[in-house]
Amino acid sequence: MACDCDLLVIGSGPAGLTAAVYARRRGLGVTVLEGGTEGGYLANAPNVENYPGFKAVSGLELAGRMLEQAKAAGAEVARCEVSKIEKAEGGGFAAVGMDGSRFTGKTLLLATGAEHRKLGAKSEAEYAGKGVSYCATCDAPLFAGKPVAVIGGGSAAFATALMLVDLKCRVFLIHRSKDFRAENALVEKAKAKGVELVVDTVVTEIKGDRFVNSVAVTNVLTKQAREIPVNGVFIAVGIKPMSELAAALGVETDAAGFVKVDLKTCATSVPGVFAAGDVTGWFKQIVAATAQGALAATSAADYLKNKPQA
Ligand SMILES: Cc1cc2nc3c(=O)[nH]c(=O)nc-3n(C[C@H](O)[C@H](O)[C@H](O)COP(=O)(O)OP(=O)(O)OC[C@H]3O[C@@H](n4cnc5c(N)ncnc54)[C@H](O)[C@@H]3O)c2cc1C
């Protein structure tokens, strides 16, 4: 049976939409399936200041522009929360939606992104974008010179703390135990640079008025509670790739669940399947997602051109 399109893209974030533009420019028929917010995680970014061409732009506007460009290039964008991907009869891949809808493509791009793990503290969601951040690379400069808390005990948390110290912030690194998963070198560097380690401590609530002004914490050993005045709270307690669909298709993932790709082509371990953006775990920024989307689409076009005819 003939496939609906040449490239079937799962996810309409920066990776998926850039792939759609590049694939259309190579003459491929493209369908992009989106089960959540059109434009992806990007649509949640309050203020993007590191995407070339824009001094500052809201994530919603940037995502809207990417979507418009992909549609103008001729890509179909359909609402579909994909529950399963399987090999299609006669070649290619089929995506099956929660509602039973079915889309097929000769090649497949997984651009499903990743989710930042939430802390679970009271008012965390309320202050997201108003002092609470999950992305230091994106938001650290907004807090230069201010007191901030970094939550977590891994390398990402320490790298965040060091970035903030370099921006002249007073940094409290809050961790639920005194054992850190971070590399020792990072821990030592953080101590040497004056990061204040608040160990055996959990954050129970994020407080403020319009914006964050403190975190309420409790020492898990003494049960003593107190507040630490801060303007920013950087939560670095892990990232979960949206890679279940990939794994079920037999695509190789790493120990953390990120889809393994060849960095020059974005090809996965399954021929005809490509992956791009945060789901690959590479840099987790808009520029990186768009770059990988462009590469993946180009590789899909080359794959179809060079594939022996059945
Ligand atoms: C608050 C915030 C601020 C940020 N600020 C910046 C910044 O300033 N600068 C910067 O460079 N980066 C920033 N980022 C990071 C940036 O948004 C991501 O790196 C980027 O969006 C990744 O793009 P992506 O296309 O890989 O994935 P995503 O944007 O996550 O898109 C993936 C899409 O796939 C869809 N999807 C997943 N599973 C399915 C399924 N089963 N069926 C159908 N659809 C599915 C999702 O709904 C989602 O729309 C920020 C992120 C957040 C959350």
Coordinates of C-alpha atoms and ligand atoms in Angstrom, one line a residue:
M1 CA 0.0 0.0 0.0
A2 CA 1.3 3.5 -0.9
C3 CA 2.4 5.7 2.0
D4 CA 0.6 9.0 2.7
C5 CA 3.8 11.0 2.5
D6 CA 7.6 10.8 2.1
L7 CA 8.5 12.0 5.6
L8 CA 6.3 11.5 8.6
V9 CA 7.3 13.8 11.5
I10 CA 6.2 13.2 15.1
G11 CA 6.3 16.4 17.0
S12 CA 5.9 20.1 15.9
G13 CA 8.6 21.7 18.0
P14 CA 11.6 23.5 16.4
A15 CA 13.1 20.2 15.3
G16 CA 10.0 18.9 13.6
L17 CA 9.0 22.2 11.9
T18 CA 12.5 22.9 10.6
A19 CA 12.7 19.4 9.2
A20 CA 9.3 20.0 7.5
V21 CA 10.7 23.1 5.8
Y22 CA 13.9 21.4 4.6
A23 CA 12.1 18.3 3.5
R24 CA 9.6 20.4 1.4
R25 CA 12.5 22.2 -0.2
R26 CA 13.9 18.8 -1.3
G27 CA 10.5 18.0 -2.8
L28 CA 9.3 15.6 -0.2
G29 CA 5.7 15.3 0.9
V30 CA 5.6 15.9 4.6
T31 CA 3.1 15.3 7.4
V32 CA 3.8 16.6 10.9
L33 CA 1.8 15.1 13.7
E34 CA 1.3 17.0 17.0
G35 CA -0.4 15.6 20.1
G36 CA 0.1 18.6 22.4
T37 CA 0.9 22.3 21.8
E38 CA 1.7 23.3 18.2
G39 CA 5.3 24.6 18.3
G40 CA 6.4 22.3 21.0
Y41 CA 8.1 23.1 24.3
L42 CA 9.3 26.3 22.7
A43 CA 5.8 27.7 23.0
N44 CA 6.3 27.7 26.8
A45 CA 9.5 29.8 26.7
P46 CA 8.6 33.2 28.1
N47 CA 11.5 35.1 26.5
V48 CA 14.1 33.8 24.1
E49 CA 17.2 35.9 23.8
N50 CA 19.6 33.4 22.2
Y51 CA 18.0 32.6 18.9
P52 CA 19.8 34.3 16.0
G53 CA 17.9 37.1 14.3
F54 CA 15.9 38.0 17.4
K55 CA 17.2 40.2 20.2
A56 CA 14.2 39.0 22.3
V57 CA 11.1 37.1 21.3
S58 CA 8.5 35.2 23.1
G59 CA 8.6 31.4 22.6
L60 CA 5.0 31.5 21.5
E61 CA 5.7 34.0 18.7
L62 CA 8.8 32.2 17.5
A63 CA 6.9 28.9 17.5
G64 CA 4.0 30.5 15.6
R65 CA 6.4 31.8 13.0
M66 CA 8.0 28.4 12.6
L67 CA 4.6 26.8 12.2
E68 CA 3.5 29.3 9.6
Q69 CA 6.7 28.8 7.6
A70 CA 6.3 25.0 7.6
K71 CA 2.7 25.3 6.5
A72 CA 3.6 27.9 3.8
A73 CA 6.3 25.5 2.5
G74 CA 3.5 22.9 2.0
A75 CA 3.8 20.7 5.0
E76 CA 0.6 19.1 6.4
V77 CA 0.3 19.6 10.2
A78 CA -2.3 17.3 11.8
R79 CA -3.5 16.9 15.4
C80 CA -2.6 13.4 16.5
E81 CA -1.3 12.1 19.8
V82 CA 0.7 9.1 18.5
S83 CA 0.3 6.0 20.7
K84 CA 2.2 3.5 18.5
I85 CA 4.5 3.4 15.6
E86 CA 4.9 0.3 13.5
K87 CA 6.5 -0.8 10.3
A88 CA 3.9 -0.4 7.5
E89 CA 2.9 -3.1 5.1
G90 CA 4.9 -2.8 1.9
G91 CA 7.6 -0.6 3.5
G92 CA 7.7 2.7 5.5
F93 CA 6.2 3.4 8.9
A94 CA 2.7 3.9 10.3
A95 CA 1.8 6.1 13.3
V96 CA -1.3 5.2 15.1
G97 CA -3.1 7.9 17.1
M98 CA -4.9 7.5 20.5
D99 CA -8.1 8.1 18.5
G100 CA -7.3 5.3 16.1
S101 CA -6.2 7.6 13.3
R102 CA -3.4 6.2 11.1
F103 CA -0.7 8.1 9.1
T104 CA 2.0 6.5 7.0
G105 CA 5.3 7.7 5.7
K106 CA 8.2 6.3 3.7
T107 CA 10.6 7.7 6.3
L108 CA 10.0 8.7 9.9
L109 CA 11.4 11.6 12.0
L110 CA 11.1 11.4 15.8
A111 CA 11.1 15.0 17.1
T112 CA 9.2 14.3 20.3
G113 CA 11.3 16.4 22.6
A114 CA 12.0 15.9 26.3
E115 CA 10.4 16.9 29.6
H116 CA 12.1 18.5 32.5
R117 CA 11.3 16.6 35.6
K118 CA 9.3 18.7 38.1
L119 CA 10.3 19.1 41.7
G120 CA 6.8 18.8 43.1
A121 CA 7.1 21.8 45.4
K122 CA 4.1 23.8 46.3
S123 CA 3.5 26.7 43.8
E124 CA 6.2 25.4 41.4
A125 CA 3.8 25.6 38.4
E126 CA 2.5 29.0 39.4
Y127 CA 5.9 30.6 39.3
A128 CA 7.2 28.8 36.2
G129 CA 8.6 31.7 34.0
K130 CA 8.2 34.1 37.0
G131 CA 11.4 33.1 38.7
V132 CA 11.2 29.3 38.4
S133 CA 13.3 28.0 35.5
Y134 CA 14.3 24.5 34.2
C135 CA 16.9 25.8 31.7
A136 CA 20.0 27.7 32.9
T137 CA 21.3 28.2 29.4
C138 CA 18.1 29.9 28.5
D139 CA 17.4 32.0 31.6
A140 CA 20.5 32.4 33.8
P141 CA 21.4 35.9 32.4
L142 CA 18.0 37.2 33.5
F143 CA 19.1 36.7 37.1
A144 CA 22.6 38.3 36.9
G145 CA 23.7 39.7 40.3
K146 CA 20.6 38.3 42.1
P147 CA 20.3 35.6 44.8
V148 CA 19.2 32.3 43.4
A149 CA 18.6 28.7 44.4
V150 CA 19.6 25.7 42.3
I151 CA 17.9 22.5 43.2
G152 CA 19.6 19.1 42.5
G153 CA 22.7 17.2 43.2
G154 CA 23.9 16.1 39.7
S155 CA 26.3 17.6 37.3
A156 CA 23.6 19.6 35.6
A157 CA 22.8 21.3 39.0
F158 CA 26.5 22.1 39.6
A159 CA 27.0 23.4 36.1
T160 CA 24.0 25.6 36.6
A161 CA 25.3 26.9 39.9
L162 CA 28.7 27.7 38.4
M163 CA 27.1 29.5 35.5
L164 CA 25.1 31.6 38.0
V165 CA 28.2 32.3 40.2
D166 CA 30.0 33.6 37.1
L167 CA 27.0 36.0 36.6
K168 CA 27.7 37.4 40.1
C169 CA 24.7 35.7 41.7
R170 CA 24.7 34.5 45.3
V171 CA 23.9 30.8 44.8
F172 CA 22.4 28.4 47.2
L173 CA 22.6 24.8 45.9
I174 CA 19.9 22.8 47.7
H175 CA 20.0 19.0 47.7
R176 CA 18.0 16.4 49.6
S177 CA 21.1 14.5 50.7
K178 CA 24.8 15.2 51.3
D179 CA 25.9 12.8 48.6
F180 CA 26.1 14.4 45.2
R181 CA 25.9 12.5 41.9
A182 CA 27.8 15.3 40.2
E183 CA 31.5 14.9 39.2
N184 CA 33.7 15.6 42.1
A185 CA 35.6 18.2 40.1
L186 CA 32.4 20.2 39.7
V187 CA 31.6 20.0 43.4
E188 CA 35.0 21.2 44.4
K189 CA 34.9 24.0 41.8
A190 CA 31.5 25.1 43.1
K191 CA 32.8 25.2 46.7
A192 CA 35.9 27.1 45.7
K193 CA 33.8 29.7 43.9
G194 CA 31.5 30.3 46.9
V195 CA 28.4 28.3 46.0
E196 CA 26.6 27.7 49.3
L197 CA 25.7 24.1 49.7
V198 CA 22.4 23.5 51.6
V199 CA 22.4 19.7 52.1
D200 CA 19.9 17.2 53.5
T201 CA 17.3 19.7 52.6
V202 CA 14.1 19.7 50.5
V203 CA 12.2 22.6 49.0
T204 CA 8.6 22.5 50.2
E205 CA 7.3 25.7 48.7
I206 CA 8.2 28.4 46.2
K207 CA 7.0 31.8 47.5
G208 CA 6.6 35.3 46.1
D209 CA 4.1 37.9 44.9
R210 CA 4.1 38.4 41.2
F211 CA 7.6 36.9 41.0
V212 CA 9.6 34.5 43.3
N213 CA 11.1 36.1 46.4
S214 CA 12.0 33.0 48.5
V215 CA 12.0 29.2 48.9
A216 CA 10.7 27.4 52.0
V217 CA 13.0 24.5 52.9
T218 CA 13.1 21.8 55.5
N219 CA 16.1 19.9 56.8
V220 CA 15.2 16.3 56.4
L221 CA 17.3 15.2 59.4
T222 CA 16.4 18.0 62.0
K223 CA 13.0 18.8 60.5
Q224 CA 13.9 22.4 60.9
A225 CA 12.1 24.7 58.5
R226 CA 13.2 28.1 57.2
E227 CA 13.0 30.4 54.2
I228 CA 15.9 31.4 51.9
P229 CA 15.3 34.7 50.1
V230 CA 16.0 34.3 46.3
N231 CA 14.7 35.8 43.1
G232 CA 15.4 32.7 40.9
V233 CA 14.9 29.0 41.4
F234 CA 16.7 26.8 38.9
I235 CA 15.3 23.2 39.0
A236 CA 17.9 20.7 37.7
V237 CA 16.5 17.3 38.8
G238 CA 16.6 15.5 35.5
I239 CA 15.2 15.4 32.0
K240 CA 13.0 12.7 30.6
P241 CA 13.2 12.1 26.9
M242 CA 9.9 11.4 25.1
S243 CA 11.3 8.3 23.5
E244 CA 8.9 5.5 24.4
L245 CA 7.6 5.3 20.8
A246 CA 11.2 5.0 19.5
A247 CA 12.1 2.3 21.9
A248 CA 9.0 0.3 21.0
L249 CA 10.0 0.5 17.4
G250 CA 13.4 -1.0 18.2
V251 CA 15.3 2.2 17.9
E252 CA 18.4 2.2 20.1
T253 CA 18.4 4.6 23.1
D254 CA 21.1 5.4 25.6
A255 CA 21.0 4.5 29.3
A256 CA 19.0 7.7 30.1
G257 CA 16.5 6.9 27.3
F258 CA 17.7 9.5 24.7
V259 CA 17.6 8.3 21.1
K260 CA 21.0 7.5 19.7
V261 CA 21.8 9.2 16.4
D262 CA 24.7 9.6 14.1
L263 CA 25.5 13.3 14.7
K264 CA 26.3 13.9 11.0
T265 CA 23.0 12.5 9.6
C266 CA 20.6 12.2 12.6
A267 CA 20.0 8.6 11.5
T268 CA 18.9 6.2 14.2
S269 CA 19.7 2.5 14.4
V270 CA 16.6 1.6 12.3
P271 CA 17.0 2.4 8.6
G272 CA 14.6 5.1 7.4
V273 CA 14.1 6.4 11.0
F274 CA 15.7 9.7 12.0
A275 CA 15.6 11.7 15.2
A276 CA 16.2 15.3 16.0
G277 CA 16.1 17.8 18.9
D278 CA 15.8 17.3 22.6
V279 CA 14.8 13.6 22.2
T280 CA 18.4 13.0 21.2
G281 CA 19.8 14.7 24.3
W282 CA 22.1 16.9 22.3
F283 CA 22.5 20.5 23.8
K284 CA 18.7 20.9 24.3
Q285 CA 18.4 24.4 22.8
I286 CA 16.3 25.8 19.9
V287 CA 19.3 26.3 17.6
A288 CA 20.4 22.7 18.2
A289 CA 16.9 21.4 17.5
T290 CA 16.6 23.4 14.3
A291 CA 20.0 22.3 13.2
Q292 CA 19.3 18.6 13.8
G293 CA 15.8 19.0 12.1
A294 CA 17.5 20.4 9.0
L295 CA 20.1 17.6 9.0
A296 CA 17.5 14.8 9.5
A297 CA 15.3 16.0 6.7
T298 CA 18.2 16.2 4.3
S299 CA 19.3 12.7 5.3
A300 CA 15.8 11.4 4.8
A301 CA 15.7 12.9 1.3
D302 CA 19.1 11.3 0.5
Y303 CA 17.9 8.0 2.0
L304 CA 14.9 7.9 -0.3
K305 CA 17.0 9.0 -3.3
N306 CA 19.6 6.3 -2.8
K307 CA 17.3 3.5 -1.6
P308 CA 17.0 0.6 -4.1
Q309 CA 13.5 0.5 -5.6
A310 CA 11.4 -2.4 -4.2
Ligands
LIG1 C1 10.3 27.4 29.8 C2 11.3 27.1 28.8 C3 12.2 28.1 28.3 C4 13.1 27.8 27.3 N1 13.9 28.8 26.8 C5 14.8 28.6 25.8 C6 15.6 29.6 25.3 O1 15.5 30.8 25.8 N2 16.5 29.3 24.4 C7 16.6 28.1 23.9 O2 17.4 27.9 22.9 N3 15.9 27.0 24.3 C8 14.9 27.3 25.3 N4 14.2 26.3 25.8 C9 14.4 24.9 25.3 C10 13.7 24.7 23.9 O3 12.4 25.0 24.1 C11 13.9 23.2 23.5 O4 15.3 22.9 23.4 C12 13.2 23.0 22.1 O5 11.9 23.3 22.2 C13 13.4 21.6 21.7 O6 12.7 21.4 20.5 P1 12.3 20.0 20.0 O7 11.6 20.2 18.7 O8 13.3 19.0 20.1 O9 11.2 19.5 21.0 P2 9.9 20.2 21.6 O10 9.9 21.6 21.5 O11 9.8 19.6 23.0 O12 8.7 19.6 20.8 C14 8.3 18.2 20.8 C15 6.9 18.1 20.4 O13 6.6 16.7 20.2 C16 5.2 16.5 20.6 N5 5.0 15.1 20.9 C17 5.7 14.4 21.9 N6 5.2 13.1 21.9 C18 4.2 13.1 20.9 C19 3.4 12.0 20.5 N7 3.4 10.8 21.0 N8 2.5 12.3 19.5 C20 2.4 13.6 19.0 N9 3.2 14.6 19.4 C21 4.1 14.3 20.3 C22 5.1 17.4 21.9 O14 3.8 17.7 22.2 C23 5.9 18.6 21.5 O15 5.0 19.6 20.9 C24 13.2 26.5 26.8 C25 12.4 25.5 27.2 C26 11.4 25.8 28.2 C27 10.5 24.7 28.7

